mmCIF file of C-alpha atoms in Angstrom:
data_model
loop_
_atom_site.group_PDB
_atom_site.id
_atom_site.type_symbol
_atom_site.label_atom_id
_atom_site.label_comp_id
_atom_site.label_asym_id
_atom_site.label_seq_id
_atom_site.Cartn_x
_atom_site.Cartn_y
_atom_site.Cartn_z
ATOM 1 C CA UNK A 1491 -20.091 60.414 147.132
ATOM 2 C CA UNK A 1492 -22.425 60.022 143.944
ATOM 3 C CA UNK A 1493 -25.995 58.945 144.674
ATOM 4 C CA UNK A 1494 -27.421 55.596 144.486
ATOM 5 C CA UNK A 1495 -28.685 54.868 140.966
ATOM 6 C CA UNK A 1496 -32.294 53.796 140.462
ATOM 7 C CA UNK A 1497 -31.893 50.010 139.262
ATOM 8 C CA UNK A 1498 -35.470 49.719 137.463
ATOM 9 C CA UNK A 1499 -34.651 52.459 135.733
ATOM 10 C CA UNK A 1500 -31.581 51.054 134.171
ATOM 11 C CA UNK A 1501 -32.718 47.885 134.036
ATOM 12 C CA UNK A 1502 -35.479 49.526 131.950
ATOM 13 C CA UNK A 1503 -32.801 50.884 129.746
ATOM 14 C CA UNK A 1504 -30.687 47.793 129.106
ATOM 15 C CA UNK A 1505 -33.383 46.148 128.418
ATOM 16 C CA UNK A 1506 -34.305 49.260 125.669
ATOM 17 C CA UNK A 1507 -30.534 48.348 124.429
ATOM 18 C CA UNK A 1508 -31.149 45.190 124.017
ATOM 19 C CA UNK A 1509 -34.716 45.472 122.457
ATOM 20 C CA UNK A 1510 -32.412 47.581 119.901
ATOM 21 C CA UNK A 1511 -29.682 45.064 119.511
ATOM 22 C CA UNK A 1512 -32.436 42.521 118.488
ATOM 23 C CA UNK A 1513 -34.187 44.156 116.223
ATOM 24 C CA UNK A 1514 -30.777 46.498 113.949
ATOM 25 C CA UNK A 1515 -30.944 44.992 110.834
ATOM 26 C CA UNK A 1516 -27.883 43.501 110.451
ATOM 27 C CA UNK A 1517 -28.129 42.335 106.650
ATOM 28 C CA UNK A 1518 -25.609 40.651 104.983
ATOM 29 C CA UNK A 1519 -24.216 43.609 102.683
ATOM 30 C CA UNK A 1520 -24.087 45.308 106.453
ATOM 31 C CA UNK A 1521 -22.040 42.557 108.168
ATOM 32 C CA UNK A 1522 -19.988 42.737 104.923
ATOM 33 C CA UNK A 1523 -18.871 46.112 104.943
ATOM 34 C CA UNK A 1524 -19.440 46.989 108.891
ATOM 35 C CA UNK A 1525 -16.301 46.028 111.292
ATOM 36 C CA UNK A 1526 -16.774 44.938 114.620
ATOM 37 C CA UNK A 1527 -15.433 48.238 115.749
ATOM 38 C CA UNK A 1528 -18.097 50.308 113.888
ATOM 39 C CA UNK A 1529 -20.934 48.316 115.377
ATOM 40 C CA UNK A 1530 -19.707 49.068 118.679
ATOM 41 C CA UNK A 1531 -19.648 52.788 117.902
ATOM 42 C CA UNK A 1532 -23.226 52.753 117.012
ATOM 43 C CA UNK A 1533 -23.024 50.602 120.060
ATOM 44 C CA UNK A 1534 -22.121 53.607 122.174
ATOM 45 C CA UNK A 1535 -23.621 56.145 120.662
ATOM 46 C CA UNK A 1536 -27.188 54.423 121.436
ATOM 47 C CA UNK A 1537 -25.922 54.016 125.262
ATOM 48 C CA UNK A 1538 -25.056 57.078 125.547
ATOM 49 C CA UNK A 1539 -28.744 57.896 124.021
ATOM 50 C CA UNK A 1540 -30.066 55.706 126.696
ATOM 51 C CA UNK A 1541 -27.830 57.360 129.452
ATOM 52 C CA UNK A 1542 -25.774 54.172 129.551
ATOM 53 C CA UNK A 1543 -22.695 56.259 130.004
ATOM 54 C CA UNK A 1544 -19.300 54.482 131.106
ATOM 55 C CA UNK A 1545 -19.495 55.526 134.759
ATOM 56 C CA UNK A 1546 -23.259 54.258 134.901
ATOM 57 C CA UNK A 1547 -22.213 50.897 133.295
ATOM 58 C CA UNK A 1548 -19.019 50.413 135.808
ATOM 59 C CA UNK A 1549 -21.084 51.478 138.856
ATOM 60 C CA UNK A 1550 -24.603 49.017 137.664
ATOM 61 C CA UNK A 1551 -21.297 46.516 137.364
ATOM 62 C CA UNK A 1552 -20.407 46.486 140.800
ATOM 63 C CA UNK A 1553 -24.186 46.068 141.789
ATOM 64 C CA UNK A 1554 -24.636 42.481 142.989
ATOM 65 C CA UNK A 1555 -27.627 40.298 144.134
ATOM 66 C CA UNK A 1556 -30.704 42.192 142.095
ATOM 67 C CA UNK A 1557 -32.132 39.476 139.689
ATOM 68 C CA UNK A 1558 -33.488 42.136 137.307
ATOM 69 C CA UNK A 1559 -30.553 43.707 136.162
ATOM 70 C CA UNK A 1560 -29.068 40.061 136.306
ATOM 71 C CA UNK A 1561 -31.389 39.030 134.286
ATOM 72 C CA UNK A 1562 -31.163 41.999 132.295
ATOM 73 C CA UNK A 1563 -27.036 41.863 132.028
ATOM 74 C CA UNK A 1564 -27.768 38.252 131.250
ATOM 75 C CA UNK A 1565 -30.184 39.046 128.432
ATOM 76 C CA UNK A 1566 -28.445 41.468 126.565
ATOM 77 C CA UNK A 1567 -25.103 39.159 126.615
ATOM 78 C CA UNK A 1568 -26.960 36.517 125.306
ATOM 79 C CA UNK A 1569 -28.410 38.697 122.730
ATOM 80 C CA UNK A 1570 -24.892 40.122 121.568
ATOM 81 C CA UNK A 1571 -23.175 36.569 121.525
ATOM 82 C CA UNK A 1572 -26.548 35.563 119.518
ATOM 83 C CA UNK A 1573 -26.317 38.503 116.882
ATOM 84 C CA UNK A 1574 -22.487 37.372 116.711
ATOM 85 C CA UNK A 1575 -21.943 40.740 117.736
ATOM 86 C CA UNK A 1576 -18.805 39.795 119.830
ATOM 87 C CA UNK A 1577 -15.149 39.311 119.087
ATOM 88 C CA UNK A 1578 -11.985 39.388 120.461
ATOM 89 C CA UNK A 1579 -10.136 42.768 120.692
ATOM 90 C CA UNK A 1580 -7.473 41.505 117.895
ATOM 91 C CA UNK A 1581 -10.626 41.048 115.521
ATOM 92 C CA UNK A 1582 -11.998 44.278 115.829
ATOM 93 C CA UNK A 1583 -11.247 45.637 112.286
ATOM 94 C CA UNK A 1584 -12.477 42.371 110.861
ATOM 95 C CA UNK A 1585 -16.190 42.874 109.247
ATOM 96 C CA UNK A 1586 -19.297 41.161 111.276
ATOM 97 C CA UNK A 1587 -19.575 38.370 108.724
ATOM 98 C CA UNK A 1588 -15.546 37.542 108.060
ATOM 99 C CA UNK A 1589 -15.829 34.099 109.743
ATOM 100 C CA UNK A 1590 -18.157 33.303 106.284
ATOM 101 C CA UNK A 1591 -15.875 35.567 103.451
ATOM 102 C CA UNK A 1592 -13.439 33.928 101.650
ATOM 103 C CA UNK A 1593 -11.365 36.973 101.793
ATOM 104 C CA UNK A 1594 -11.171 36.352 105.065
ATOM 105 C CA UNK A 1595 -9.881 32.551 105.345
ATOM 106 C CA UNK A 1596 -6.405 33.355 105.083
ATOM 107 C CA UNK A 1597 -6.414 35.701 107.960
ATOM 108 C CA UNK A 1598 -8.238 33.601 110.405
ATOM 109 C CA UNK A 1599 -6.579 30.586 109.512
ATOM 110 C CA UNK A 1600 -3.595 32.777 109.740
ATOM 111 C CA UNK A 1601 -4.502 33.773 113.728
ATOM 112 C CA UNK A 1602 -5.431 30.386 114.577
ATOM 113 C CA UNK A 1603 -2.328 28.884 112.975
ATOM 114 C CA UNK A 1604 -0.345 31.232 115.046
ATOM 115 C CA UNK A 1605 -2.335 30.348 118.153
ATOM 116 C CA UNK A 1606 -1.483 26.535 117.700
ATOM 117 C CA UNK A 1607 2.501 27.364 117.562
ATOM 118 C CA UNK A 1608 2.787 29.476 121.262
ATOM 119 C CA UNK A 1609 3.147 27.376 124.202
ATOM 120 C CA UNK A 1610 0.075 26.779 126.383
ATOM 121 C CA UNK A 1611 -0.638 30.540 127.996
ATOM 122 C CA UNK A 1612 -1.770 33.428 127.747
ATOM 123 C CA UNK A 1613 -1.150 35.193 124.143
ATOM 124 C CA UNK A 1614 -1.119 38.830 124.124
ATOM 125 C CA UNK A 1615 -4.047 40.594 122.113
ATOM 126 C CA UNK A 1616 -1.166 43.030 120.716
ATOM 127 C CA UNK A 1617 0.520 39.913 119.134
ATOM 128 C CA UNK A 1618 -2.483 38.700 117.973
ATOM 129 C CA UNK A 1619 -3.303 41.892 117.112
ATOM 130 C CA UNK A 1620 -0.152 41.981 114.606
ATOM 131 C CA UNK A 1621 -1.198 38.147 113.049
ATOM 132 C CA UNK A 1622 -4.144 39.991 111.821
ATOM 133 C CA UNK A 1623 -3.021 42.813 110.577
ATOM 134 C CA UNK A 1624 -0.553 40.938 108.342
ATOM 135 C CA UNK A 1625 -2.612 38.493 106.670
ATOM 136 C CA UNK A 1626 -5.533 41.255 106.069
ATOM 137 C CA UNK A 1627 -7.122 40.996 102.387
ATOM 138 C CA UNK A 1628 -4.946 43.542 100.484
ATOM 139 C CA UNK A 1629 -7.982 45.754 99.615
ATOM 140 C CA UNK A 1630 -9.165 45.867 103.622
ATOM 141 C CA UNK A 1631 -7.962 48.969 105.622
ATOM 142 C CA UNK A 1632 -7.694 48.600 109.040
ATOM 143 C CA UNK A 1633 -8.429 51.399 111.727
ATOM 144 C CA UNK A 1634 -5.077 52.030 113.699
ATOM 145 C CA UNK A 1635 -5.973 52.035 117.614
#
């Protein structure tokens, strides 16, 4: 049996996280030329830093009922989806800013076109996945999972 883990002390660090989130510089030569996927390696990396490891995350996840790490879950959510941090796992290998490149158009228009033509339902991330990869600017490379 592992031993209880002391909430204000990871509450303390996702809040850290999230300070950091906030305040990356995220210019727009960096969204340019940074993909989703990279950020979330530097993503990890400063987790890890903060001893937000994968087992701490899934066990603070099953943690209901305190309102300080709710709040502090609910924070640093907020702060990702207000960065535009998140994506959907199909769009990982897109850059941060693709939704404003022109590059880009083609391949999201591509996606949502493709979206539009399945019946209502689920679509599977791996099919998605595929739309992407074939309507990526010619001069992108994307990172094979």
């Amino acid at each position: 049996m592992t031993a209880p883990l002391d909430i204000p002390h990871y509450v303390k660090q996702i809040e850290l996280l999230d300070g950091w989130v906030s305040t990356y510089p995220l210019t727009k030569e960096f969204r340019e030329k940074t993909t989703y996927r990279q950020f979330h390696e530097l993503l990890k990396a400063k987790q890890a830093e903060l001893g937000l490891t994968r087992e701490v995350w899934l066990q603070l996840s099953e943690i209901e009922g305190d309102s300080d790490l709710d709040s502090a879950w609910m924070e640093y959510g907020m702060t990702l989806d207000h960065r535009e941090l998140v994506c959907p796992t199909y769009m990982l290998d897109l850059p941060l800013n693709a939704y404003w490149m022109d590059e880009y158009e083609p391949t999201l228009k591509a996606v949502d076109d493709y979206i539009e033509q399945q019946p209502q339902g689920p679509i599977s991330d791996e099919a998605l996945l595929e739309v992407v990869r074939k309507n990526m600017p010619v001069s992108t490379n994307m990172t094979a999972n």
